[in-house]
Structure formats: C-alpha cells, structure tokens
PDB file of C-alpha atoms in Angstrom:
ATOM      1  CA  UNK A  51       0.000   0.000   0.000  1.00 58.00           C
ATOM      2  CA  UNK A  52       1.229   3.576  -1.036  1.00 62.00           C
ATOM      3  CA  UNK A  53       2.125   6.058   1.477  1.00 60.00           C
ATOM      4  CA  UNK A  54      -0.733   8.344   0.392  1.00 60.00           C
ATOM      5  CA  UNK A  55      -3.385   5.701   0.506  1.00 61.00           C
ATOM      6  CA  UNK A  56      -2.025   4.315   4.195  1.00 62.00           C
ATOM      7  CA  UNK A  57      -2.391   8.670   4.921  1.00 62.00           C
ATOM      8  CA  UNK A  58      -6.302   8.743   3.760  1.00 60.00           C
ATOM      9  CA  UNK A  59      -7.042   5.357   5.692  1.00 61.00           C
ATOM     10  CA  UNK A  60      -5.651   6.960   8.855  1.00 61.00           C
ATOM     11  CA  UNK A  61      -7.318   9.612   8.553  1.00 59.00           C
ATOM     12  CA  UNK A  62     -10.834   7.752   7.637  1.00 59.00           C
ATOM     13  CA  UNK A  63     -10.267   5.503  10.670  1.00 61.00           C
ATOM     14  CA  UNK A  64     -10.015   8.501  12.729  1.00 61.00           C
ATOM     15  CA  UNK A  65     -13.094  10.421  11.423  1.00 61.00           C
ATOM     16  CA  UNK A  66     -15.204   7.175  12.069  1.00 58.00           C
ATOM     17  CA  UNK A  67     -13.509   6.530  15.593  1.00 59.00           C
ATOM     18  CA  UNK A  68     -14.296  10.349  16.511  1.00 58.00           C
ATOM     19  CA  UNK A  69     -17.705   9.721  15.071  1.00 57.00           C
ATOM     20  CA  UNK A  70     -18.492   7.082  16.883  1.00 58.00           C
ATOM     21  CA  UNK A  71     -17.078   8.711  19.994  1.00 53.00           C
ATOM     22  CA  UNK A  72     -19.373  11.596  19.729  1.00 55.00           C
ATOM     23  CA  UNK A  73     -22.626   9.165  19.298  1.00 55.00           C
ATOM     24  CA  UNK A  74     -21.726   7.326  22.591  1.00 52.00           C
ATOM     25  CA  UNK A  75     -21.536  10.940  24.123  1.00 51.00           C
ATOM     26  CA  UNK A  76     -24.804  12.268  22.835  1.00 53.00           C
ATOM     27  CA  UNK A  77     -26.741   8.698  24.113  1.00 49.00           C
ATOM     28  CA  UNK A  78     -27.226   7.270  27.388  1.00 47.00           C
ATOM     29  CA  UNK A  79     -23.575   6.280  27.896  1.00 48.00           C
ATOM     30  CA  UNK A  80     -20.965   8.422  29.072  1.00 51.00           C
ATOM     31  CA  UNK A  81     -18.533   8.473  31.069  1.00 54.00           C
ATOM     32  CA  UNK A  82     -15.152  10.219  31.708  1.00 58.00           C
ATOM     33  CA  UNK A  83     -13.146   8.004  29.307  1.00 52.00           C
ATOM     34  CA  UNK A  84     -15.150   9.384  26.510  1.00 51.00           C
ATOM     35  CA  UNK A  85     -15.721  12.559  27.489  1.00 52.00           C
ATOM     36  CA  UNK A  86     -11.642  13.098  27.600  1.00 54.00           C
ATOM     37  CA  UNK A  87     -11.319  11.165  24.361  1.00 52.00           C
ATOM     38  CA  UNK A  88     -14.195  13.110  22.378  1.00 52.00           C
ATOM     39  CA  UNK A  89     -12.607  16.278  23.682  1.00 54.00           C
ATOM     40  CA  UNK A  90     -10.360  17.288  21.016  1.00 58.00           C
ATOM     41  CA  UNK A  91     -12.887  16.095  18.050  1.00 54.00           C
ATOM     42  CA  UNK A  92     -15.458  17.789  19.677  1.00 57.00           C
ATOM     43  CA  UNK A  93     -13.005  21.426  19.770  1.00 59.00           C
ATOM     44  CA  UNK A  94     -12.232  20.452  16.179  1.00 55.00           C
ATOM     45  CA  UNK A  95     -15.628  20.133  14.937  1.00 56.00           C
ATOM     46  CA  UNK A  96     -16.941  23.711  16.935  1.00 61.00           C
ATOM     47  CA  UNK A  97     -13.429  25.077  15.123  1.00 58.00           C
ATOM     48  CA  UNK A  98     -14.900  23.759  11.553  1.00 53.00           C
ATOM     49  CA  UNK A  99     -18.258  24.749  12.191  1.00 54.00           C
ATOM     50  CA  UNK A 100     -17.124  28.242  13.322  1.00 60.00           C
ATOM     51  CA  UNK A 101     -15.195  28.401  10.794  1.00 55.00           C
ATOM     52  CA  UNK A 102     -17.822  28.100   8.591  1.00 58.00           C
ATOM     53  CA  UNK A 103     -20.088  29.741  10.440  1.00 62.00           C
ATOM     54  CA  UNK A 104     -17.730  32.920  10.202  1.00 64.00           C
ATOM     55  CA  UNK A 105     -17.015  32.415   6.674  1.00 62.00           C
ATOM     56  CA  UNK A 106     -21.021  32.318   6.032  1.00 64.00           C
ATOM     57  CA  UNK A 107     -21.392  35.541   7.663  1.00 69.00           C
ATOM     58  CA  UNK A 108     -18.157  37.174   5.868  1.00 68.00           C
ATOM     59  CA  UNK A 109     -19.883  36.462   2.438  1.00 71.00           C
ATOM     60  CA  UNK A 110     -22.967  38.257   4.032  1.00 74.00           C
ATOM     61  CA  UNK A 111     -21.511  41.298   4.647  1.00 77.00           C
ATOM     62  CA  UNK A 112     -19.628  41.336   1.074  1.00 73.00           C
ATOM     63  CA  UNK A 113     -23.402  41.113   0.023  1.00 76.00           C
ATOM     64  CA  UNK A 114     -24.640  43.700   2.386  1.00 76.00           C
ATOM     65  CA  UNK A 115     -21.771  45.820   1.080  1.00 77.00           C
ATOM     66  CA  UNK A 116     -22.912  45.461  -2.531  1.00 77.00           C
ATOM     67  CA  UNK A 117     -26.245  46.255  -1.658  1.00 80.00           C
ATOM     68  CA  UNK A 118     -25.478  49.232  -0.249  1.00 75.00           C
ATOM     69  CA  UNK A 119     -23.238  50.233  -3.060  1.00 75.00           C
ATOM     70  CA  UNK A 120     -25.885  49.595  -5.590  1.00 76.00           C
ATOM     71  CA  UNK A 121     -28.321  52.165  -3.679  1.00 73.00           C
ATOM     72  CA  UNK A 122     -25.456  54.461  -2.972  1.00 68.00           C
ATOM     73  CA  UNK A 123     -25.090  54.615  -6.805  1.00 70.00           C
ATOM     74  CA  UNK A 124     -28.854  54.632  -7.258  1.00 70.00           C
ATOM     75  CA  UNK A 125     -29.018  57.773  -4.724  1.00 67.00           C
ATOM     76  CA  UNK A 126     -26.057  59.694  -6.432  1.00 66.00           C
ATOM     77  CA  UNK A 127     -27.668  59.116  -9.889  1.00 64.00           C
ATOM     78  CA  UNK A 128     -30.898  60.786  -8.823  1.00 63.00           C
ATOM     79  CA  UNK A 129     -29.448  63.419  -6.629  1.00 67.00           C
ATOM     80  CA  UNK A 130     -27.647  64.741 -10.195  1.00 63.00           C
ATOM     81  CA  UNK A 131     -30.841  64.183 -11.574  1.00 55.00           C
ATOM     82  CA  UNK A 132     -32.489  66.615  -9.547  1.00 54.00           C
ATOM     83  CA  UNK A 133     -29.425  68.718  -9.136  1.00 60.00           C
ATOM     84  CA  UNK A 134     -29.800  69.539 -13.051  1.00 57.00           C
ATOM     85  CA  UNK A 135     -33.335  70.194 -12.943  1.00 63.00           C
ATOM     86  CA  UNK A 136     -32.608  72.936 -10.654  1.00 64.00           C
ATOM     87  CA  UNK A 137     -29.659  73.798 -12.372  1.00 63.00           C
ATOM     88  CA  UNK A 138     -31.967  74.123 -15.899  1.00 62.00           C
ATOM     89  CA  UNK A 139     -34.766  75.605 -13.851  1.00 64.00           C
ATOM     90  CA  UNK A 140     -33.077  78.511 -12.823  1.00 66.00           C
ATOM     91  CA  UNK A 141     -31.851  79.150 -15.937  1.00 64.00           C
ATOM     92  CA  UNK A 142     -34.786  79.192 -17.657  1.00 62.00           C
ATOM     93  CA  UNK A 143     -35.898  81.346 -15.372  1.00 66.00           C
ATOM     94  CA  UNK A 144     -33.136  83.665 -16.523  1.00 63.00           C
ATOM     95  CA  UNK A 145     -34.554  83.292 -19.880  1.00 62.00           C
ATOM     96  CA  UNK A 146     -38.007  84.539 -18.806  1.00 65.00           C
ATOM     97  CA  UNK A 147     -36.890  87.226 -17.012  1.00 63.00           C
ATOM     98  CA  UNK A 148     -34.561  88.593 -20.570  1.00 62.00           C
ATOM     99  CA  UNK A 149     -38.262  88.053 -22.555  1.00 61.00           C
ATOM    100  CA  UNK A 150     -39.727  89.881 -20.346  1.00 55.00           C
ATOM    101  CA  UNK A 151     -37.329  92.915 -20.676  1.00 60.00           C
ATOM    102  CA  UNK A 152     -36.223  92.191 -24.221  1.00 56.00           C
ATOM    103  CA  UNK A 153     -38.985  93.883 -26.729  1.00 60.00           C
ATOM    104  CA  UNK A 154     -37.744  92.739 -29.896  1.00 75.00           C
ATOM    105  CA  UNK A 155     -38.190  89.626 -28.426  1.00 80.00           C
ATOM    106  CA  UNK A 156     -39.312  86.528 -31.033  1.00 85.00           C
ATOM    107  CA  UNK A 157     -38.458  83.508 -28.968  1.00 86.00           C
ATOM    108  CA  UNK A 158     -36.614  81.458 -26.906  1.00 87.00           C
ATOM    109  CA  UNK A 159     -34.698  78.119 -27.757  1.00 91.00           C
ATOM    110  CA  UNK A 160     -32.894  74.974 -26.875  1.00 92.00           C
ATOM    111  CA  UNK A 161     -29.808  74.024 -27.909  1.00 93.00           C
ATOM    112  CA  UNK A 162     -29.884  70.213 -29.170  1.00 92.00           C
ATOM    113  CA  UNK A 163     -27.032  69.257 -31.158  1.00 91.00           C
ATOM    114  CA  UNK A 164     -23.947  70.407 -32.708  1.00 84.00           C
ATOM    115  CA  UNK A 165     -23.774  71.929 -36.110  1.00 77.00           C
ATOM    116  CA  UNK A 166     -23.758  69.419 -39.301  1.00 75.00           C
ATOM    117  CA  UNK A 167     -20.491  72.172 -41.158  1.00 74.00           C
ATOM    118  CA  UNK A 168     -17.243  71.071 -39.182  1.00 73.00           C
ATOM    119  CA  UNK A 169     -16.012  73.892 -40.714  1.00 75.00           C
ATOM    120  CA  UNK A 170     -17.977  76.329 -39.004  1.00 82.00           C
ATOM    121  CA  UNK A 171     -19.145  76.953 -35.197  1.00 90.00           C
ATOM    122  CA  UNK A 172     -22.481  75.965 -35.361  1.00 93.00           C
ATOM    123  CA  UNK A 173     -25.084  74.893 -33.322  1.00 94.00           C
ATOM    124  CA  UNK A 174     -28.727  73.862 -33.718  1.00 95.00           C
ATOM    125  CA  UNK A 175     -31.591  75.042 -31.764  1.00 95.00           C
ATOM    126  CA  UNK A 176     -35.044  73.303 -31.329  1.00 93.00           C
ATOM    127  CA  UNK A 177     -37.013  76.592 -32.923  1.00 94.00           C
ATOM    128  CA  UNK A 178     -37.644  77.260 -36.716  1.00 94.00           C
ATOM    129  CA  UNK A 179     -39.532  78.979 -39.561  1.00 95.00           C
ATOM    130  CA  UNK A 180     -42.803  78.197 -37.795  1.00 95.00           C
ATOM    131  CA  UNK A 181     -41.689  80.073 -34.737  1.00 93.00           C
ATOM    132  CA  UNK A 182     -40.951  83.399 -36.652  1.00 93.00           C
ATOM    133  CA  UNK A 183     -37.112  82.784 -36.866  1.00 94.00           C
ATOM    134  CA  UNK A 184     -35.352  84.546 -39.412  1.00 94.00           C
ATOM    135  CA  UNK A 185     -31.444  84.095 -41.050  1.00 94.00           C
ATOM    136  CA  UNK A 186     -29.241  86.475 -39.425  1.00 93.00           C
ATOM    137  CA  UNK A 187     -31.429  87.182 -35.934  1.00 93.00           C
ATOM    138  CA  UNK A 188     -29.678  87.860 -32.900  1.00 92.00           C
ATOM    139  CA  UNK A 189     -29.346  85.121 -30.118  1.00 93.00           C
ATOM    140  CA  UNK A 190     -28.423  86.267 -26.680  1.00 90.00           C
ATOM    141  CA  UNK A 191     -28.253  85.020 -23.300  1.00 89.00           C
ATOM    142  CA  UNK A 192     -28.673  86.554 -19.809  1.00 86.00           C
ATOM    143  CA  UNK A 193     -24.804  86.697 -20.055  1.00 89.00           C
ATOM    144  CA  UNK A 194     -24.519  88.568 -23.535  1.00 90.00           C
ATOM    145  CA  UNK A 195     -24.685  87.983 -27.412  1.00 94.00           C
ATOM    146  CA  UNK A 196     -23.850  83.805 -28.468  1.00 94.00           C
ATOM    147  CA  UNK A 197     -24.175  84.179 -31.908  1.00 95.00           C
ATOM    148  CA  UNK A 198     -26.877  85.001 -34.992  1.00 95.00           C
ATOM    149  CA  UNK A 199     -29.109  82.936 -37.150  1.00 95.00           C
ATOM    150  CA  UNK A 200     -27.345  81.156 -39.903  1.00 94.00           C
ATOM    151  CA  UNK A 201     -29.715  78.857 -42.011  1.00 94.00           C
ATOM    152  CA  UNK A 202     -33.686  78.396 -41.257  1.00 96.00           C
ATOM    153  CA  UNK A 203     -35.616  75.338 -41.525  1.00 95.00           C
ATOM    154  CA  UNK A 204     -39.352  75.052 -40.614  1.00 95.00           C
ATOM    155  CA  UNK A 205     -38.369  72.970 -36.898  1.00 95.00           C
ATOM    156  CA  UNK A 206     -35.142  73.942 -36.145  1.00 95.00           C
ATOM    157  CA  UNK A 207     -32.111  76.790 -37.154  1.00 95.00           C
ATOM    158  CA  UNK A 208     -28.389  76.812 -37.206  1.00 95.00           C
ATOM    159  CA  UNK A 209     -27.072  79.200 -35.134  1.00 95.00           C
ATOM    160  CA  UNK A 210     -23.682  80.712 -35.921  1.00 95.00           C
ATOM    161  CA  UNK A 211     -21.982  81.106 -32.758  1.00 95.00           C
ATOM    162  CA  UNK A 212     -19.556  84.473 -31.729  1.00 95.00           C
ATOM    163  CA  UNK A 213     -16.573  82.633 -32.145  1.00 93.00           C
ATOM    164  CA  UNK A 214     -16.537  81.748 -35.781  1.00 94.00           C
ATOM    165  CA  UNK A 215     -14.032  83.533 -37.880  1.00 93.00           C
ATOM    166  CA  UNK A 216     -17.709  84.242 -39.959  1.00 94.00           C
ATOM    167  CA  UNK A 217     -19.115  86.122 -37.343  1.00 95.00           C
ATOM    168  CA  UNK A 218     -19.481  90.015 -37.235  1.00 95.00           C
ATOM    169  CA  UNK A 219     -20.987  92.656 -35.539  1.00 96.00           C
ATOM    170  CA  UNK A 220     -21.226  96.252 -34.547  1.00 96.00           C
ATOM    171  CA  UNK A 221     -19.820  97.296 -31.445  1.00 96.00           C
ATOM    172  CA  UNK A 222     -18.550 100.108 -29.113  1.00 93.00           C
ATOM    173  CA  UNK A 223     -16.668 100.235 -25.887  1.00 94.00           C
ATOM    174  CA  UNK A 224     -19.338 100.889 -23.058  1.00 90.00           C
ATOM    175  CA  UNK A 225     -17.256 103.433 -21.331  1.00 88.00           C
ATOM    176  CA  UNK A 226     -15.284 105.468 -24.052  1.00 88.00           C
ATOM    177  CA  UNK A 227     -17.926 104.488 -26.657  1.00 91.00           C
ATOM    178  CA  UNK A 228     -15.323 104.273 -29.538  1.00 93.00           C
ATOM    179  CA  UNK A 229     -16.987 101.889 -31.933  1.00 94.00           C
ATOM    180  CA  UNK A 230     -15.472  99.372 -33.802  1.00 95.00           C
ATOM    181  CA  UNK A 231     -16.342  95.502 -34.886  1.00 97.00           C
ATOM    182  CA  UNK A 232     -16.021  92.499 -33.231  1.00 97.00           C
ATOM    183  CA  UNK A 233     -15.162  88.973 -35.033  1.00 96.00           C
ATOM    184  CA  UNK A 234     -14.590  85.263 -34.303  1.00 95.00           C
ATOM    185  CA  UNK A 235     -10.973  83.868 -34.523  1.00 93.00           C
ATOM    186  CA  UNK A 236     -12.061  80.118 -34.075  1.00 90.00           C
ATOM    187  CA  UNK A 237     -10.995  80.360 -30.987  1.00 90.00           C
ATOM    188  CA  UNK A 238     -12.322  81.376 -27.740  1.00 88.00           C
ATOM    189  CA  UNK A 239     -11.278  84.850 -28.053  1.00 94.00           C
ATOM    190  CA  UNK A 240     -12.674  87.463 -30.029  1.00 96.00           C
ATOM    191  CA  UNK A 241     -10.823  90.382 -32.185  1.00 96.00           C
ATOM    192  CA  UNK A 242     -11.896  93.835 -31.539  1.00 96.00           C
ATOM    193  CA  UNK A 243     -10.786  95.498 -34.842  1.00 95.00           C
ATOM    194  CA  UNK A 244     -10.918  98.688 -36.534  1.00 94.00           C
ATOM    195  CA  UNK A 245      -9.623 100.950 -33.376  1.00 93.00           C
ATOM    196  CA  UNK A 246      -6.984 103.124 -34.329  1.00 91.00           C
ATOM    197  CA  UNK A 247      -3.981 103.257 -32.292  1.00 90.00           C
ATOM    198  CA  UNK A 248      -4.679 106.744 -30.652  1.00 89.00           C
ATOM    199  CA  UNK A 249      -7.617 105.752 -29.052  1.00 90.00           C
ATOM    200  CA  UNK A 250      -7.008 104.619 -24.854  1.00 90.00           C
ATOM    201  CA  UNK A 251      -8.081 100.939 -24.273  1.00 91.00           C
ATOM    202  CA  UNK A 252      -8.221  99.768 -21.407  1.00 91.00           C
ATOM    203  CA  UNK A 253      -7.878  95.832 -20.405  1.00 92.00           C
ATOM    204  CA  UNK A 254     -11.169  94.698 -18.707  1.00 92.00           C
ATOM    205  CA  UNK A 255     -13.698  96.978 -20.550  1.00 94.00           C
ATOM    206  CA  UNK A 256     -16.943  95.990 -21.521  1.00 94.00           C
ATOM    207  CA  UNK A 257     -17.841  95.607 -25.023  1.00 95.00           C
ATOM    208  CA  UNK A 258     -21.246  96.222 -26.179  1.00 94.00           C
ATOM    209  CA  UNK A 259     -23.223  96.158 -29.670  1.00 93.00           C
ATOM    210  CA  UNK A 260     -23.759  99.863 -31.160  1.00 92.00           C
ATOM    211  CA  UNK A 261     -26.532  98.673 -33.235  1.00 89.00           C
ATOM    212  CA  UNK A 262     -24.934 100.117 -36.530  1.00 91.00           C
ATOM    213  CA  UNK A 263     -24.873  97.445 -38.172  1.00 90.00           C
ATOM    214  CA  UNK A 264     -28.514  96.928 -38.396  1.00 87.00           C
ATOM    215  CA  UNK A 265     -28.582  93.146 -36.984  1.00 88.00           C
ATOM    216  CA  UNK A 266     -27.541  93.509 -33.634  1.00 90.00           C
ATOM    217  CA  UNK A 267     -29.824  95.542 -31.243  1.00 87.00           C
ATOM    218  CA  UNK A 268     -28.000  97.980 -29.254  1.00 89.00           C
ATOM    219  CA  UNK A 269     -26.353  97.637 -25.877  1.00 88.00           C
ATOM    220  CA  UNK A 270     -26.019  94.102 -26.058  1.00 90.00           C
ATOM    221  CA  UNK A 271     -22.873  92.536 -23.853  1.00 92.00           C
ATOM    222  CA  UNK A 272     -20.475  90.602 -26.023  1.00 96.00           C
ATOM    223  CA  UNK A 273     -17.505  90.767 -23.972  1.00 94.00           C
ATOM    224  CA  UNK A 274     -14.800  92.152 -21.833  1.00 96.00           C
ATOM    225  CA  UNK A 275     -11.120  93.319 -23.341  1.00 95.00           C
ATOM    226  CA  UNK A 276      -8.306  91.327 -22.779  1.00 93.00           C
ATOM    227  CA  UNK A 277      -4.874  91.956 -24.323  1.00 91.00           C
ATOM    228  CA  UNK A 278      -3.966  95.309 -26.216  1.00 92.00           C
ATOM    229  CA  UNK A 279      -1.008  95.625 -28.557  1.00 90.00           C
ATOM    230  CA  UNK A 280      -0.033  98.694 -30.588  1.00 84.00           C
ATOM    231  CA  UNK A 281       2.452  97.803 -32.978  1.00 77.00           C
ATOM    232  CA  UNK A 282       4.396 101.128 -34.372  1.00 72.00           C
ATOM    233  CA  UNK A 283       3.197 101.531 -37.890  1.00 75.00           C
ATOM    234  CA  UNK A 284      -0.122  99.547 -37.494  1.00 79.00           C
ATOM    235  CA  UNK A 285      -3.312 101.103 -38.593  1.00 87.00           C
ATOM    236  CA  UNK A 286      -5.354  99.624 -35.891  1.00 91.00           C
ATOM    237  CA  UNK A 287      -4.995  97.976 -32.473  1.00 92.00           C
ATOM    238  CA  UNK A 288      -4.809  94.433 -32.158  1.00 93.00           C
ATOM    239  CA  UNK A 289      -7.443  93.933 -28.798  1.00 94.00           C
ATOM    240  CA  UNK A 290      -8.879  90.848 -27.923  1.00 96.00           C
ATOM    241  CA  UNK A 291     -12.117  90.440 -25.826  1.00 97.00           C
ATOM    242  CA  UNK A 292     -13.349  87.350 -23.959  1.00 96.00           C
ATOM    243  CA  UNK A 293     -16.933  86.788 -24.599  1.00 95.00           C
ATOM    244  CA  UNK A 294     -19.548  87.023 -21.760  1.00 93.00           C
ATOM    245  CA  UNK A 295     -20.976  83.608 -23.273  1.00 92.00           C
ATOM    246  CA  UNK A 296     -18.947  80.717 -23.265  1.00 89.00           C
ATOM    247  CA  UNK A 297     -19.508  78.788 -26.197  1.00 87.00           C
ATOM    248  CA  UNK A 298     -19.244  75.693 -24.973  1.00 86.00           C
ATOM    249  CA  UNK A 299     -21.677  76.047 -22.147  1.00 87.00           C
ATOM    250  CA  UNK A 300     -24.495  77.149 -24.310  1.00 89.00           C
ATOM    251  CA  UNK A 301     -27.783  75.747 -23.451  1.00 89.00           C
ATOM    252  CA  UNK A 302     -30.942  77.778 -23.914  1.00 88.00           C
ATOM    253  CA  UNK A 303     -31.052  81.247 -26.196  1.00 91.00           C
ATOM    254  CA  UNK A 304     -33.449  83.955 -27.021  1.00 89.00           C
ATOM    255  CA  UNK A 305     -34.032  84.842 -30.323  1.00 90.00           C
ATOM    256  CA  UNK A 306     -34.431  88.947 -31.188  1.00 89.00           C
ATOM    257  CA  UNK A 307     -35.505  90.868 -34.050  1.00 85.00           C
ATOM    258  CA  UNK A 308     -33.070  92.686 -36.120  1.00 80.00           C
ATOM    259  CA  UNK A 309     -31.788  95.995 -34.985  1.00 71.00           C
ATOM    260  CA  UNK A 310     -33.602  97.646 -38.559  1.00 61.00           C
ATOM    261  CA  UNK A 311     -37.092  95.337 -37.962  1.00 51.00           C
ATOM    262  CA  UNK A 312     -37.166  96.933 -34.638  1.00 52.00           C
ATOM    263  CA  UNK A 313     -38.450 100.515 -36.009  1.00 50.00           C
TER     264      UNK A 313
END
C-alpha cells in the first residue's frame, strides 16, 4: 500500500472513531473516558463549524456591502438628476426674465445638437420657420450675445456662434464708446478690430453692440477686453475680448428681431 493511501485510511479511521465517539456521548452512555477522548474532536468540529459559520457571515456582509453600493449609486444618480433640474430651472428662469425685458423679443430656444459644417461653429436650436425665426437674428443670453441665425428650416435653425471667424458685428466700448467691430478667430477669443492706435483701451472693458450694423440691437454685452497691442506703424490695435458667453456652455437662447425690424 502507497504512502498516500495508508495517509487517507488513517485519517478515515479517525473520522469514524471520533464519530463514533461523539454518538456514545450524545446517548445514554458516558462516562469520563469518553468525554476526555471526544474532547479534542469535539473542539475540532466547533473550530470547523465556526469556521464556517464565520465564513457564512463574511460572504454576508460582502453582500450587504454590494447592496449598499448599488443604492449608494442609485441615490447619487438621482441626486444629479435633480441637481440639473434645478440647475436648468433657474436658468430658464433667466430666460423669462430677458423676454420679459427684451422687446424685440421673437423667442426662446434649446440648444440640441452640434452643427452638421465642421467647418464652421455651429449649433442647432429646437425653434424654426414656424416660430418666426429669421437668417441672421440675434441670439443672446442673460450673459450677452452667443451668436446670430445662420440657415432656417421650418423645426429647427443653425445658429452661428460668436466665435466663428464668420461672425461680425457692430460694437462700441461701453465706457469710451469708440466703436469698432467684433469677429470670431475660431478660438475662444474674439478680435476687436478697426480701433486706431490713438484711441485709450483699457484691459477689462466691456464691449457692447452699437446697433450700426442693423442686426444687432443695441447695448447688447459681447464681452470684456483682454490683451492690447499697438504695434508702431499699425493702422489699428490688435485687442482681444473674452466673450460674456462661453460657447461651450451654451444651453438655452433667445431669439431677437433685427436691430432695422425693430423701427
């Protein structure tokens, strides 16, 4: 007989000799013989059996803990939920309140997608034709000008936002009032051009529409002026001017009338 099989018959005889050991104890006859030869087979099988008993109620509370996970995650998910219907709610209450002061007022609009040009900085909006939209219309938020209408269907416009190197308009600076026009780069600064090099410009001034142009109603906030360099024999400054309205938090717009439709 191999070593291995002389091993498991060992240990066999002594599983049925502690077996048996532990029946005499739990019937009529004990005495102290067996009680002091049960002993350590009875301390082996409470170490088994809470063993078990602790590995049973390890694997419960790796259960417990994934069940709490789970409705931590299911919490979190509906706290942002309702964290971003307050968040849109008190925006669009921002919305109404511009309606309400804005006259030339047409209407206001959800951004839903991106534009289909990749060359261009477009986005589309949920309003159309139907909803009195015209090309080249003014959108604006509660922080300034985002862009103007670029193509009109019957459910939904392309707006062309303030960045593009397309965009244009009319504009001043609110405290000297010397006008000039604003333009995209691309980029998220604008280009104040057209101010000639004798004129004082100061970094952080608000920039405004002038309403010259007859697209943009006056007094509109586009931006505030950020670098200012006068090169020697330069016509005009170079200024650039950090939009109010970050393009890529755009949500909801208001649509105006243009500046000539106005009279």
């Amino acid at each position: 007989m191999s070593k291995g099989k002389k091993r498991a018959a060992i240990f066999l005889g002594i599983i049925l000799f502690a077996l048996t050991l532990m029946t005499l104890q739990h019937g009529k006859t004990s005495n102290p013989f067996t009680a002091a030869v049960t002993y350590p087979f009875n301390a082996l099988n409470r170490f088994f059996f809470n063993l078990g008993d602790s590995a049973k109620n390890a694997w419960n509370c790796v259960d417990e803990n994934n069940k709490l996970k789970n409705e931590h995650a299911v919490l979190l998910a509906e706290r942002q939920h309702y964290t971003e219907i307050i968040q849109e709610n008190i925006r669009l209450k921002e919305v109404l309140a511009l309606r309400a002061q804005e006259h030339s007022f047409v209407t206001a609009a959800k951004v839903i997608s991106k534009g289909y040009d990749r060359l261009l900085n477009l986005v589309i909006i949920d309003k159309g034709r139907k909803d009195g939209i015209e090309k080249g219309m003014a959108a604006i938020t509660p922080k300034g000008l985002a862009g103007k209408i670029y193509s009109v269907k019957e459910d939904y416009s392309e707006l062309l936002l303030l960045k593009d190197a397309n965009f244009s308009a009319a504009v001043r600076l609110q405290n000297s009032r010397t006008e000039g026009v604003i333009s995209g780069t691309g980029h998220s600064l604008c280009a104040l051009n057209y101010i000639p090099p004798e004129e004082n410009v100061e970094a952080g001034e608000v920039v405004v529409t002038s309403g010259l142009d007859g697209v943009f109603p006056p007094g509109l906030f586009v931006g505030v002026v950020g670098s200012i360099k006068k090169e020697g024999v330069e016509f005009f400054q170079h200024i650039e001017v950090m939009p109010f309205q970050s393009a890529a938090k755009l949500e909801e717009v208001v649509i105006l009338k243009k500046a000539a439709a106005r009279k």
